[in-house]
PDB file of C-alpha atoms in Angstrom:
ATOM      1  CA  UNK E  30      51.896 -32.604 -14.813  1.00  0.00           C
ATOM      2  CA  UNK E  31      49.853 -30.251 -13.429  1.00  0.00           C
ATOM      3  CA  UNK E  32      45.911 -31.977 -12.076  1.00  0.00           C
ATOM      4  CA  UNK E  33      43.521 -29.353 -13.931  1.00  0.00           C
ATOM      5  CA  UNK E  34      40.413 -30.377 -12.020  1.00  0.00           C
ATOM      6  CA  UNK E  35      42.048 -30.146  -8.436  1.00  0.00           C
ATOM      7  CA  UNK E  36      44.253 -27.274  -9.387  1.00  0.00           C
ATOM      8  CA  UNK E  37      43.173 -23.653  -8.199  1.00  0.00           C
ATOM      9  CA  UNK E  38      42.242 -21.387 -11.337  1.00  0.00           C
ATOM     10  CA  UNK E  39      44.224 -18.574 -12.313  1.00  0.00           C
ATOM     11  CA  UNK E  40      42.664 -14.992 -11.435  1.00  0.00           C
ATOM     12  CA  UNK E  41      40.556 -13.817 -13.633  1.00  0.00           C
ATOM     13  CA  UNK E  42      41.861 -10.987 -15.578  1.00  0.00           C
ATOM     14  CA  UNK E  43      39.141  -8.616 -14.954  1.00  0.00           C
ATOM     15  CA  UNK E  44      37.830  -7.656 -11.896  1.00  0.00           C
ATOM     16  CA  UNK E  45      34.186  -6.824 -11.280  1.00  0.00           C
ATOM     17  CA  UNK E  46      35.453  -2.783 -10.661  1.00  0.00           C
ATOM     18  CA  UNK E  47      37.877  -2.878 -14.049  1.00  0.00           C
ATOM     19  CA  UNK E  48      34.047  -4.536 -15.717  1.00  0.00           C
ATOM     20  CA  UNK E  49      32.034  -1.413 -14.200  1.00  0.00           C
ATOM     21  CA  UNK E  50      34.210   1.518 -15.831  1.00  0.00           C
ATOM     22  CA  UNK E  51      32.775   0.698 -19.392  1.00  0.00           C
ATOM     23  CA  UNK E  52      29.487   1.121 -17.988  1.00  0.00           C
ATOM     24  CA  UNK E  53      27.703   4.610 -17.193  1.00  0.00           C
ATOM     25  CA  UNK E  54      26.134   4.914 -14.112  1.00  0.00           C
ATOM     26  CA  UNK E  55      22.171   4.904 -14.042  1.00  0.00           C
ATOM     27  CA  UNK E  56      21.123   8.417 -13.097  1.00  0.00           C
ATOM     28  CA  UNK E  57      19.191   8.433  -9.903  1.00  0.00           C
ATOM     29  CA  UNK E  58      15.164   9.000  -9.878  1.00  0.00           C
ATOM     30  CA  UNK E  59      14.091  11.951  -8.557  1.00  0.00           C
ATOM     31  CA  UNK E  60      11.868  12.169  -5.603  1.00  0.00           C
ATOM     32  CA  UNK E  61       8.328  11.897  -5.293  1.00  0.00           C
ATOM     33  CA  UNK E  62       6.452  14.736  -3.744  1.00  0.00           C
ATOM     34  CA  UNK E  63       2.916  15.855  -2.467  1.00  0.00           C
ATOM     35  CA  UNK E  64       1.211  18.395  -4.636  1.00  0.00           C
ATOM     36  CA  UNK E  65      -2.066  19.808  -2.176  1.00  0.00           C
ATOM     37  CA  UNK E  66      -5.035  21.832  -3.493  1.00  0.00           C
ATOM     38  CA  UNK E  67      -4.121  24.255  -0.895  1.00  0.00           C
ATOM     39  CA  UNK E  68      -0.541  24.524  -1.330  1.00  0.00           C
ATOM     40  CA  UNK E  69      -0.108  28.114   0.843  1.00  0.00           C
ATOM     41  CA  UNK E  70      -1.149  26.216   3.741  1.00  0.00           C
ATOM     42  CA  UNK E  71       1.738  25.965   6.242  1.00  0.00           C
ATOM     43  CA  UNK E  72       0.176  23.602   8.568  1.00  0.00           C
ATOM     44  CA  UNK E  73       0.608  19.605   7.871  1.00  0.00           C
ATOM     45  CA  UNK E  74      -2.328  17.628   7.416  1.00  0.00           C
ATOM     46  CA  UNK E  75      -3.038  15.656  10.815  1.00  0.00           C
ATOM     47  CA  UNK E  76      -6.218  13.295  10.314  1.00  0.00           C
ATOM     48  CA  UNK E  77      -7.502  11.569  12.980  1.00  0.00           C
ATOM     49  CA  UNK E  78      -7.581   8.589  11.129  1.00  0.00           C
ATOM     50  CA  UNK E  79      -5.549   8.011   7.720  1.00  0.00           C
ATOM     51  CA  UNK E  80      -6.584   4.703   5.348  1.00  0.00           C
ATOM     52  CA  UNK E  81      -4.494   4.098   2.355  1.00  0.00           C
ATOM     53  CA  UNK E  82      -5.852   1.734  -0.040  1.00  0.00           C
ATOM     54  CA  UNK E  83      -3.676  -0.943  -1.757  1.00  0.00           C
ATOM     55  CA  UNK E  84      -5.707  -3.721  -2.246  1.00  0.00           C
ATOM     56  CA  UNK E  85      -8.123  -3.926  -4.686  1.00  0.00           C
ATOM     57  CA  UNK E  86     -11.445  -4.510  -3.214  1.00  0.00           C
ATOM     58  CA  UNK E  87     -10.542  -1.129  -1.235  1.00  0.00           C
ATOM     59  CA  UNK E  88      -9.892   0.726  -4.040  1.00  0.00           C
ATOM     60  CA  UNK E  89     -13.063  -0.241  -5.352  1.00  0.00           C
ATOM     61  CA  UNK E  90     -14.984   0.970  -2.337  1.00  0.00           C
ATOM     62  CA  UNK E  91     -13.627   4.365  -2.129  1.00  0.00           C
ATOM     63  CA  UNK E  92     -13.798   5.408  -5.611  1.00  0.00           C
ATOM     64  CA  UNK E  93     -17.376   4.686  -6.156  1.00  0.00           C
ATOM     65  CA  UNK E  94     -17.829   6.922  -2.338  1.00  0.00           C
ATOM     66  CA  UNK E  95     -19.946  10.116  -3.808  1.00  0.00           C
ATOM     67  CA  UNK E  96     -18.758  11.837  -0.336  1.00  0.00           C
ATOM     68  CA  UNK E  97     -15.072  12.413  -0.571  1.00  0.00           C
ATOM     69  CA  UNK E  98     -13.501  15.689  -1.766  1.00  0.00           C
ATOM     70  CA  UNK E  99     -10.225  15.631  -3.787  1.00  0.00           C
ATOM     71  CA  UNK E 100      -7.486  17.571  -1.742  1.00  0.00           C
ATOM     72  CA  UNK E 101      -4.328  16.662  -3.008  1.00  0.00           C
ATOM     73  CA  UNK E 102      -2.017  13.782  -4.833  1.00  0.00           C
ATOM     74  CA  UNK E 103       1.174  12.128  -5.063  1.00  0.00           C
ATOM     75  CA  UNK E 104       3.485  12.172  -7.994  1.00  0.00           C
ATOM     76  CA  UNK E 105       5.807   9.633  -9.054  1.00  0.00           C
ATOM     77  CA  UNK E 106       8.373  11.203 -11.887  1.00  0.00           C
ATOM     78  CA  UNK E 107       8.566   7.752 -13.441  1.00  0.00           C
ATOM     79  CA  UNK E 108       5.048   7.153 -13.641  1.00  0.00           C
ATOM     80  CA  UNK E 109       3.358   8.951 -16.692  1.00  0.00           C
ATOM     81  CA  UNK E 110       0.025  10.960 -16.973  1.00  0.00           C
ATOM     82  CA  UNK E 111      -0.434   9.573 -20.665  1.00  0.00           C
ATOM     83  CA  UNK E 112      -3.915   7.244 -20.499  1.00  0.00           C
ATOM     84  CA  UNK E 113      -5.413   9.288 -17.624  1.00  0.00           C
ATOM     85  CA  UNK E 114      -8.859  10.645 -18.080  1.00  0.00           C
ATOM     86  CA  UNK E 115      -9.797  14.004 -16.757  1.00  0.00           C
ATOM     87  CA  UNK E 116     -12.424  12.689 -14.370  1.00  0.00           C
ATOM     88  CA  UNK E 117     -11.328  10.247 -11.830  1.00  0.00           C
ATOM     89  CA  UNK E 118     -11.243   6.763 -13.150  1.00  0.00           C
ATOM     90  CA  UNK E 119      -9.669   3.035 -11.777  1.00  0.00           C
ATOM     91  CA  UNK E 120      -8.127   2.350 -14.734  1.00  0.00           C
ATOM     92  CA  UNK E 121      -5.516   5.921 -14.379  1.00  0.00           C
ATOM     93  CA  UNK E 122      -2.330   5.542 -12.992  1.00  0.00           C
ATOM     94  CA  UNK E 123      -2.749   8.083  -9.810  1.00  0.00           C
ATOM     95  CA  UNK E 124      -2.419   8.638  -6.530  1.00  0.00           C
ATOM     96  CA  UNK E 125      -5.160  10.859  -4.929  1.00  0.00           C
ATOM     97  CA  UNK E 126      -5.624  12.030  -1.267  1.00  0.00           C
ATOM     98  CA  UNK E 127      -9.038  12.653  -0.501  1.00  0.00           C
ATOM     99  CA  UNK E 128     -11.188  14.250   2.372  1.00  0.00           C
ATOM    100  CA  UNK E 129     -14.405  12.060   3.475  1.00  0.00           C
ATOM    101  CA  UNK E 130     -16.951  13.943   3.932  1.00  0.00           C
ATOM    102  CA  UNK E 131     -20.187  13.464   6.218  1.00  0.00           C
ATOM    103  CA  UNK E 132     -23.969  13.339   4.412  1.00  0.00           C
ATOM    104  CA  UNK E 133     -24.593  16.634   5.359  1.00  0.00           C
ATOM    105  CA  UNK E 134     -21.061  17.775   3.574  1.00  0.00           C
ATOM    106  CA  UNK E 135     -19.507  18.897   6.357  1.00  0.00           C
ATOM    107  CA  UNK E 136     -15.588  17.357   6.165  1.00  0.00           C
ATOM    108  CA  UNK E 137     -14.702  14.917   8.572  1.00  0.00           C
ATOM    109  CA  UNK E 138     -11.174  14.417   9.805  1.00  0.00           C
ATOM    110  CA  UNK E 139     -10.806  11.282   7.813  1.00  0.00           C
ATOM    111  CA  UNK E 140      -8.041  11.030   4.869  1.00  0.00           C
ATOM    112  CA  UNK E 141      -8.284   8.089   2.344  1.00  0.00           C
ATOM    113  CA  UNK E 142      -5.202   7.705  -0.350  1.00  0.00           C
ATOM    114  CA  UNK E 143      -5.602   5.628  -3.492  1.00  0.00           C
ATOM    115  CA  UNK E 144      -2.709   4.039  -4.647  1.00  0.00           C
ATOM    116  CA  UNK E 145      -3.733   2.852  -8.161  1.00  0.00           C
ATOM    117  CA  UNK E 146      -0.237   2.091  -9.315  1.00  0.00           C
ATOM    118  CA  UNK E 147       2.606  -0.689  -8.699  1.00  0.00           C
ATOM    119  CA  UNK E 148       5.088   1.000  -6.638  1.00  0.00           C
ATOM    120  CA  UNK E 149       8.364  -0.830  -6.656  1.00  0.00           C
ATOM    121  CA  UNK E 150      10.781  -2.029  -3.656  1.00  0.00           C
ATOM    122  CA  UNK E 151      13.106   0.981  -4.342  1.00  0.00           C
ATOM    123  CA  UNK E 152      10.539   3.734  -4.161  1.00  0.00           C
ATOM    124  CA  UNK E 153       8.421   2.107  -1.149  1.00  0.00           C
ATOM    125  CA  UNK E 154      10.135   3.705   1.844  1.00  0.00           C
ATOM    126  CA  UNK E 155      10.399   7.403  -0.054  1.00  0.00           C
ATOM    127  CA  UNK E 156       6.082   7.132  -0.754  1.00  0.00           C
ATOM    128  CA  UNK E 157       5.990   5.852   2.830  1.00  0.00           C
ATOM    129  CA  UNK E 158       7.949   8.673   4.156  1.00  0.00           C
ATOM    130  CA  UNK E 159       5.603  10.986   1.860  1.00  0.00           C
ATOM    131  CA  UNK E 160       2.495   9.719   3.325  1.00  0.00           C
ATOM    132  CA  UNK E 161       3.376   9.760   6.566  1.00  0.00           C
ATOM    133  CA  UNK E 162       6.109  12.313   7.574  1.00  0.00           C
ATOM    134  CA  UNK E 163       6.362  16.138   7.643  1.00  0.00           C
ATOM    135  CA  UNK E 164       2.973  17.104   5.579  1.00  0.00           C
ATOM    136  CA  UNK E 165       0.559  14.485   6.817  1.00  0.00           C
ATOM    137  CA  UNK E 166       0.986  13.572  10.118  1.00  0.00           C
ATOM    138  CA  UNK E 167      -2.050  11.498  11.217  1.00  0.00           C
ATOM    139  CA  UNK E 168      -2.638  10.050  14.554  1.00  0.00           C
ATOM    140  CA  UNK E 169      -3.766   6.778  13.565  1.00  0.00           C
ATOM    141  CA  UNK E 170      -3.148   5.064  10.420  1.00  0.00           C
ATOM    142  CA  UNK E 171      -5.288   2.127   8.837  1.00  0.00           C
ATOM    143  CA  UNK E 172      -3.594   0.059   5.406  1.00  0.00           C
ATOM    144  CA  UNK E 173      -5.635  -2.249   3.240  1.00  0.00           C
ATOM    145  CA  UNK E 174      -4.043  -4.834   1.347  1.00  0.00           C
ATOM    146  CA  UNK E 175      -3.944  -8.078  -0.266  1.00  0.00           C
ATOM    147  CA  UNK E 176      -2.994 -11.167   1.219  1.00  0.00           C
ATOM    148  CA  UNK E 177      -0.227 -12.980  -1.469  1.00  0.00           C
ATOM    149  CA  UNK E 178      -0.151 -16.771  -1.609  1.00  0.00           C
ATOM    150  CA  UNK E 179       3.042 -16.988  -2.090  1.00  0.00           C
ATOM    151  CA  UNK E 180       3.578 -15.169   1.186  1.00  0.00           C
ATOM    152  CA  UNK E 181       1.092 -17.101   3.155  1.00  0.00           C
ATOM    153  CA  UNK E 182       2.347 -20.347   5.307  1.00  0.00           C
ATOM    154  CA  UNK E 183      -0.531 -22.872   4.584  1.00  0.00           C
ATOM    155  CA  UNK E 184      -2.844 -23.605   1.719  1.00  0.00           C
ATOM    156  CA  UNK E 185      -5.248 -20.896   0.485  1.00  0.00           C
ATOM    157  CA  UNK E 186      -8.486 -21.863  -1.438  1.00  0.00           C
ATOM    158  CA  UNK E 187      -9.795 -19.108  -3.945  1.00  0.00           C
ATOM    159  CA  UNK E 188     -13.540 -19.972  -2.182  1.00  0.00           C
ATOM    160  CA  UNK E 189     -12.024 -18.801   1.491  1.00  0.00           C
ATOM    161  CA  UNK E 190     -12.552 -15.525   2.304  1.00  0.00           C
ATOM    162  CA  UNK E 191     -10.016 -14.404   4.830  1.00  0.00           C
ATOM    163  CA  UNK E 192      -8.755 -11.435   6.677  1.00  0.00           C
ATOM    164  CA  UNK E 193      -5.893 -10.899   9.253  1.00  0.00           C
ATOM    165  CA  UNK E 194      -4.230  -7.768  11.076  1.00  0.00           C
ATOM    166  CA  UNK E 195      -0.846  -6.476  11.840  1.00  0.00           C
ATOM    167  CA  UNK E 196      -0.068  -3.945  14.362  1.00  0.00           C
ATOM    168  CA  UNK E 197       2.366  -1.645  15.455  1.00  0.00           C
ATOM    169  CA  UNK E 198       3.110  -1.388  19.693  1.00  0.00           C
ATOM    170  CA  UNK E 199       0.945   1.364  20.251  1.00  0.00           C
ATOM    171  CA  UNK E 200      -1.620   0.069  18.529  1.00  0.00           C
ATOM    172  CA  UNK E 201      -1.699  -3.068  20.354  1.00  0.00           C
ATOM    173  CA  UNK E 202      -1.021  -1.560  23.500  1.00  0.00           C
ATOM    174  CA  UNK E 203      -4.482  -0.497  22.442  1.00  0.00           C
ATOM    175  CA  UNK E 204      -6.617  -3.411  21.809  1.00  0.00           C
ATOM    176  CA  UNK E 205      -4.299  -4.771  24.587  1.00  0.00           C
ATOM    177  CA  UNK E 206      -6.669  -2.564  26.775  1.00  0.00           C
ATOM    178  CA  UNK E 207      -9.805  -4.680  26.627  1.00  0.00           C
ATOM    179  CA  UNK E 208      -9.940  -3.883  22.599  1.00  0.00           C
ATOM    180  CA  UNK E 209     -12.778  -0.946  23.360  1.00  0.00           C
ATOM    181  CA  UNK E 210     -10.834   1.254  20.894  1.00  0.00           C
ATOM    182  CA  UNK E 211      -9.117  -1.542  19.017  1.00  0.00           C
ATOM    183  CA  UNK E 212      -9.095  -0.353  15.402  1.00  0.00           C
ATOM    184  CA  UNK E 213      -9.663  -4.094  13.943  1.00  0.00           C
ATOM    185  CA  UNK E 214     -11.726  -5.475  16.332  1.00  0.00           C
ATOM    186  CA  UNK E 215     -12.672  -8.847  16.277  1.00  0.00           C
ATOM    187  CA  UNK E 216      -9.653  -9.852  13.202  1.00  0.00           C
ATOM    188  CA  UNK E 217      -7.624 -12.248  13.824  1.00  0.00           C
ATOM    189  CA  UNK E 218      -3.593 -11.892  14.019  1.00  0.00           C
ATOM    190  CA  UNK E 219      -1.174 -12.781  10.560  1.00  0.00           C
ATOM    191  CA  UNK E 220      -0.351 -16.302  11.206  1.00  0.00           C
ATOM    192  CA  UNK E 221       3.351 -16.849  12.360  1.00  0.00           C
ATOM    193  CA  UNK E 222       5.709 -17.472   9.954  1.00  0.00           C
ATOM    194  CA  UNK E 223       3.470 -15.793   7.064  1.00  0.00           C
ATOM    195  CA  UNK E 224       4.968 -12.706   5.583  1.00  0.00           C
ATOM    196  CA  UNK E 225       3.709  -9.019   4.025  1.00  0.00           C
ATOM    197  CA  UNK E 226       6.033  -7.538   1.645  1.00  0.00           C
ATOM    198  CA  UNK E 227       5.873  -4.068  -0.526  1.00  0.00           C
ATOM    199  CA  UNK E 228       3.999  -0.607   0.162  1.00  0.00           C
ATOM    200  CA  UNK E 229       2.061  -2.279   2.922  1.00  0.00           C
ATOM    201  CA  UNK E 230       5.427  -3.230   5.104  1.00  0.00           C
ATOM    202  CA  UNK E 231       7.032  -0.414   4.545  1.00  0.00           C
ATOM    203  CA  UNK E 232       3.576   1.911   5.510  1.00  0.00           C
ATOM    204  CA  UNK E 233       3.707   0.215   8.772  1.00  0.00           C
ATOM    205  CA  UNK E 234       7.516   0.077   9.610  1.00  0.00           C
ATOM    206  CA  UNK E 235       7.065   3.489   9.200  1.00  0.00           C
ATOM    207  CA  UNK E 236       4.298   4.130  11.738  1.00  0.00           C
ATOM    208  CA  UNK E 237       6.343   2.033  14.244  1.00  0.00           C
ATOM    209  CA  UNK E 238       8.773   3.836  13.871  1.00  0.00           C
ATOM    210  CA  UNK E 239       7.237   7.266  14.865  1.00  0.00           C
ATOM    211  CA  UNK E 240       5.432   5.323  17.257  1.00  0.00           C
ATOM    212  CA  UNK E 241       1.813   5.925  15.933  1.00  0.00           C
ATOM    213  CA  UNK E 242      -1.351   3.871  16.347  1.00  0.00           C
ATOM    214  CA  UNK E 243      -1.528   1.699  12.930  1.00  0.00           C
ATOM    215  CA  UNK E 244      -3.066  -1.253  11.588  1.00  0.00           C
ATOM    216  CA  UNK E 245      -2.103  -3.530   8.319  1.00  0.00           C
ATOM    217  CA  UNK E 246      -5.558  -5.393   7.012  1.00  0.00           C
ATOM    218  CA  UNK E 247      -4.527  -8.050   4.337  1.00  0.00           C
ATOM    219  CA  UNK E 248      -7.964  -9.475   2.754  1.00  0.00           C
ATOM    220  CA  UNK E 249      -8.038 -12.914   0.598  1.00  0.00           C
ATOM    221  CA  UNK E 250      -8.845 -13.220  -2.522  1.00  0.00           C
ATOM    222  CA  UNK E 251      -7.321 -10.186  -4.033  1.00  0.00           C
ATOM    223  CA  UNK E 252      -9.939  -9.795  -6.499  1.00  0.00           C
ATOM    224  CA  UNK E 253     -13.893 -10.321  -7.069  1.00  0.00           C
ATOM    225  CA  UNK E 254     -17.285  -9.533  -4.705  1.00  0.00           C
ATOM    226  CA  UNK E 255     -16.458 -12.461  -1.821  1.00  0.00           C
ATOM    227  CA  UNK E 256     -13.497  -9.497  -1.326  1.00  0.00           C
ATOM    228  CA  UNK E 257     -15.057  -6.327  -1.451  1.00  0.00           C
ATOM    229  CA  UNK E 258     -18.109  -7.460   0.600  1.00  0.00           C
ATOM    230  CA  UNK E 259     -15.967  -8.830   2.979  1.00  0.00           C
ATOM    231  CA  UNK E 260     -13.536  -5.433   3.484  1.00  0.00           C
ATOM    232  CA  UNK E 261     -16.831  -3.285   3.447  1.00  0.00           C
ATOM    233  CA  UNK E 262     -18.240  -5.162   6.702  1.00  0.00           C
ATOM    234  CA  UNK E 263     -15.240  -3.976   8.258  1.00  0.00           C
ATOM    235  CA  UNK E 264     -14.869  -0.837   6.943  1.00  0.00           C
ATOM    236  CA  UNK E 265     -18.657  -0.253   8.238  1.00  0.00           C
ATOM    237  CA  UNK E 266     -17.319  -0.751  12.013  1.00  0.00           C
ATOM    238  CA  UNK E 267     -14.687   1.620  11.219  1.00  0.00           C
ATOM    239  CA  UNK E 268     -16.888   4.425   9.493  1.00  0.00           C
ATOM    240  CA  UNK E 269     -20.616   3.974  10.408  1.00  0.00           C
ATOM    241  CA  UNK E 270     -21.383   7.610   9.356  1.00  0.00           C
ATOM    242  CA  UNK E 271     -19.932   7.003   5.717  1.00  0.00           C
ATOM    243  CA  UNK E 272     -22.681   5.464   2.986  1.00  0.00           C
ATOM    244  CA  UNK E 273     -20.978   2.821   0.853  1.00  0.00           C
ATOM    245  CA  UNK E 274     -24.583   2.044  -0.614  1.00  0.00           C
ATOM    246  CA  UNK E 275     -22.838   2.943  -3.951  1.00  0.00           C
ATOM    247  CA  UNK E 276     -20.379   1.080  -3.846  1.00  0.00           C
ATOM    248  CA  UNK E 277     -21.681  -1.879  -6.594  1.00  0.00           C
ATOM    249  CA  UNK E 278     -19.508  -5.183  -6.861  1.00  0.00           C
ATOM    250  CA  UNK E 279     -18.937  -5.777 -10.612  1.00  0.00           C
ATOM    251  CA  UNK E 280     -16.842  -8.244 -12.105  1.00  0.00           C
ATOM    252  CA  UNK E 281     -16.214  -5.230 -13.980  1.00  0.00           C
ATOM    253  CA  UNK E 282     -14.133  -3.432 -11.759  1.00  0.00           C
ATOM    254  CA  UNK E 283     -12.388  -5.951 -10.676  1.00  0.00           C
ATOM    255  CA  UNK E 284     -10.750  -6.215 -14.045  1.00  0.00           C
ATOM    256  CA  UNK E 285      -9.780  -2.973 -13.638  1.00  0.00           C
ATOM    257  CA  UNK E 286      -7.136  -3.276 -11.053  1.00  0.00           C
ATOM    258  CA  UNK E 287      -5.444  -5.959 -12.325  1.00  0.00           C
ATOM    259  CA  UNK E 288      -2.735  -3.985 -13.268  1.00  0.00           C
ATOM    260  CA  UNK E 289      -0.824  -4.460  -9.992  1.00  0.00           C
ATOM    261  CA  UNK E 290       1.861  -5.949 -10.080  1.00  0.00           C
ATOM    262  CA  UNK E 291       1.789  -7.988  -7.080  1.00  0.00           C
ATOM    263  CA  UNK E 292       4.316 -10.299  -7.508  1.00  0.00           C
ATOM    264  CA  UNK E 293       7.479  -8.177  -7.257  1.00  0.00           C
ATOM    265  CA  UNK E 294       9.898  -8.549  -4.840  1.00  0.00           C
ATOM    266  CA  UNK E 295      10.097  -5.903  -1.687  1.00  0.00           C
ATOM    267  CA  UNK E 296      10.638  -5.201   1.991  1.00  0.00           C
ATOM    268  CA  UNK E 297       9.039  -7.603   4.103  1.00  0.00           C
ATOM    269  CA  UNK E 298       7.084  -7.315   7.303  1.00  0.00           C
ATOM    270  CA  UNK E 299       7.172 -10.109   9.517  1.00  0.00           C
TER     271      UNK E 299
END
C-alpha cells in the first residue's frame, strides 16, 4: 500500500503556461513624455542646478514661491486631469517644471519639478529617465524626500527632526574636496544598513549613472512645520537669493499632500 504522506504527488495537470492562455495579456502603458512651453526649441534644458521635490514639506515650499515661472510639465497617461483646477493648486495631480526666478525677475538657471503624484515602481525609472536624459540635462541635481520608518534601521520618534544625504561619486568626490562646494554641507550621511526606495532611488541611480553631481535629502517627519522649517534652513544655504518669506507652515497644507502613497513597494537605494 502505497504511504500517501511520504509519497511524491502526481504532476499537476496544468502547468502555469497551459493556466496563462485563458488569460489576455495586459496591454502595456504608454510612455510618459515632457510637454515644454517652448516646444520649437531644439536645445535641451541644462540647469545648473535641478531640485525635484518629492517630499512633502518641499512641495510646500515651492508652491507658495511667488518667483518661479511655469515652463513645462510631465504627463503620465494613467494619471487623469479630472479634479485639477486651472490655477496651480497642491491638491492637483501634476507634475510641473518651473524656472526660479531672481527678485528683480530676471531667470536664474535653477529648475524645480513638483511631483504631486504617487508614481509607482514600474513607471520610476521611465520619469527618471524623463527628468534627467535627452531634454533636461542638468549639471547638478538636488532630490528632496521623505525619510520612511519602515526603511530606517533604528527607532524614529515623531518629535525628532532629522535629515540625512546620499550621494553619487562625483558628488562626493566633491565634498571629498574640503566640502567648499559640497551641495549638503554640514548633513550627515544615511545610516548603514537604512534604505531609500521609489522615485528618489531611482532619480539618483540615474545621475550615477551619467556620472553627474547629485544629492538625495530624506527629511523626518514627512509631514507638519518641525519638517518644512527644517528643509527651508537648508534650502536657504542652497538658494540665498530666493525669498521663501511666503512660504507659511499650515497644518493646512500639510493635509494636502497626504495623498502619497508612500508605502508602496519600489527600487531601493542602498
Amino acid at each position: 500500500m502505497e504511504d500517501v504522506i511520504t509519497e511524491i504527488p502526481p504532476p499537476s495537470r496544468f502547468l502555469l503556461e497551459d493556466l496563462n492562455i485563458f488569460t489576455p495579456p495586459s496591454r502595456p502603458l504608454p510612455l510618459p513624455f515632457l510637454l515644454f512651453s517652448n516646444p520649437g526649441s531644439k536645445e535641451p534644458l541644462s540647469p545648473s542646478l535641478l531640485i525635484i521635490a518629492l517630499s512633502s514639506p518641499s512641495l510646500d515650499l515651492f508652491h507658495h514661491l511667488s518667483l518661479k515661472t511655469l515652463i513645462g510639465t510631465l504627463i503620465l497617461p494613467e494619471i487623469p486631469f479630472s479634479g485639477n483646477s486651472i490655477e496651480t493648486s497642491l491638491r492637483d495631480k501634476s507634475c510641473n517644471i518651473y524656472a526660479l526666478n531672481n527678485a528683480d525677475g530676471s531667470s536664474q538657471s535653477t529648475v524645480v519639478v513638483s511631483v504631486q503624484y504617487p508614481i509607482t515602481p514600474k513607471r520610476s525609472l521611465a520619469v527618471a529617465k524623463l527628468l534627467i536624459g535627452k531634454q533636461i540635462v542638468p549639471h547638478r541635481v538636488l532630490i528632496l524626500d521623505s525619510l520612511q520608518s519602515r526603511n530606517f534601521r533604528g527607532k524614529l520618534s515623531r518629535d525628532d527632526t532629522l535629515t540625512y544625504k546620499l550621494e553619487t561619486s562625483s558628488e562626493r568626490s566633491v565634498s571629498g574636496d574640503g566640502g567648499n562646494s559640497a551641495l549638503l554641507k554640514g548633513v550627515d550621511y544615511f545610516p548603514s544598513g537604512s534604505m531609500v526606495d521609489g522615485l528618489g532611488a531611482a532619480l539618483l541611480g540615474r545621475c550615477q549613472m551619467r556620472k553627474i553631481k547629485g544629492a538625495l535629502l530624506v527629511s523626518w517627519p514627512e509631514f507638519g512645520p518641525p519638517a518644512k522649517s527644517l528643509v527651508k534652513s537648508i534650502l536657504l544655504k542652497i538658494l540665498p537669493d530666493v525669498d521663501f518669506s511666503s512660504s507659511s507652515v499650515s497644518n493646512e497644507d500639510d493635509l494636502l499632500l497626504r495623498f502619497h502613497d508612500r508605502y508602496i513597494d519600489s527600487e531601493i537605494y542602498t
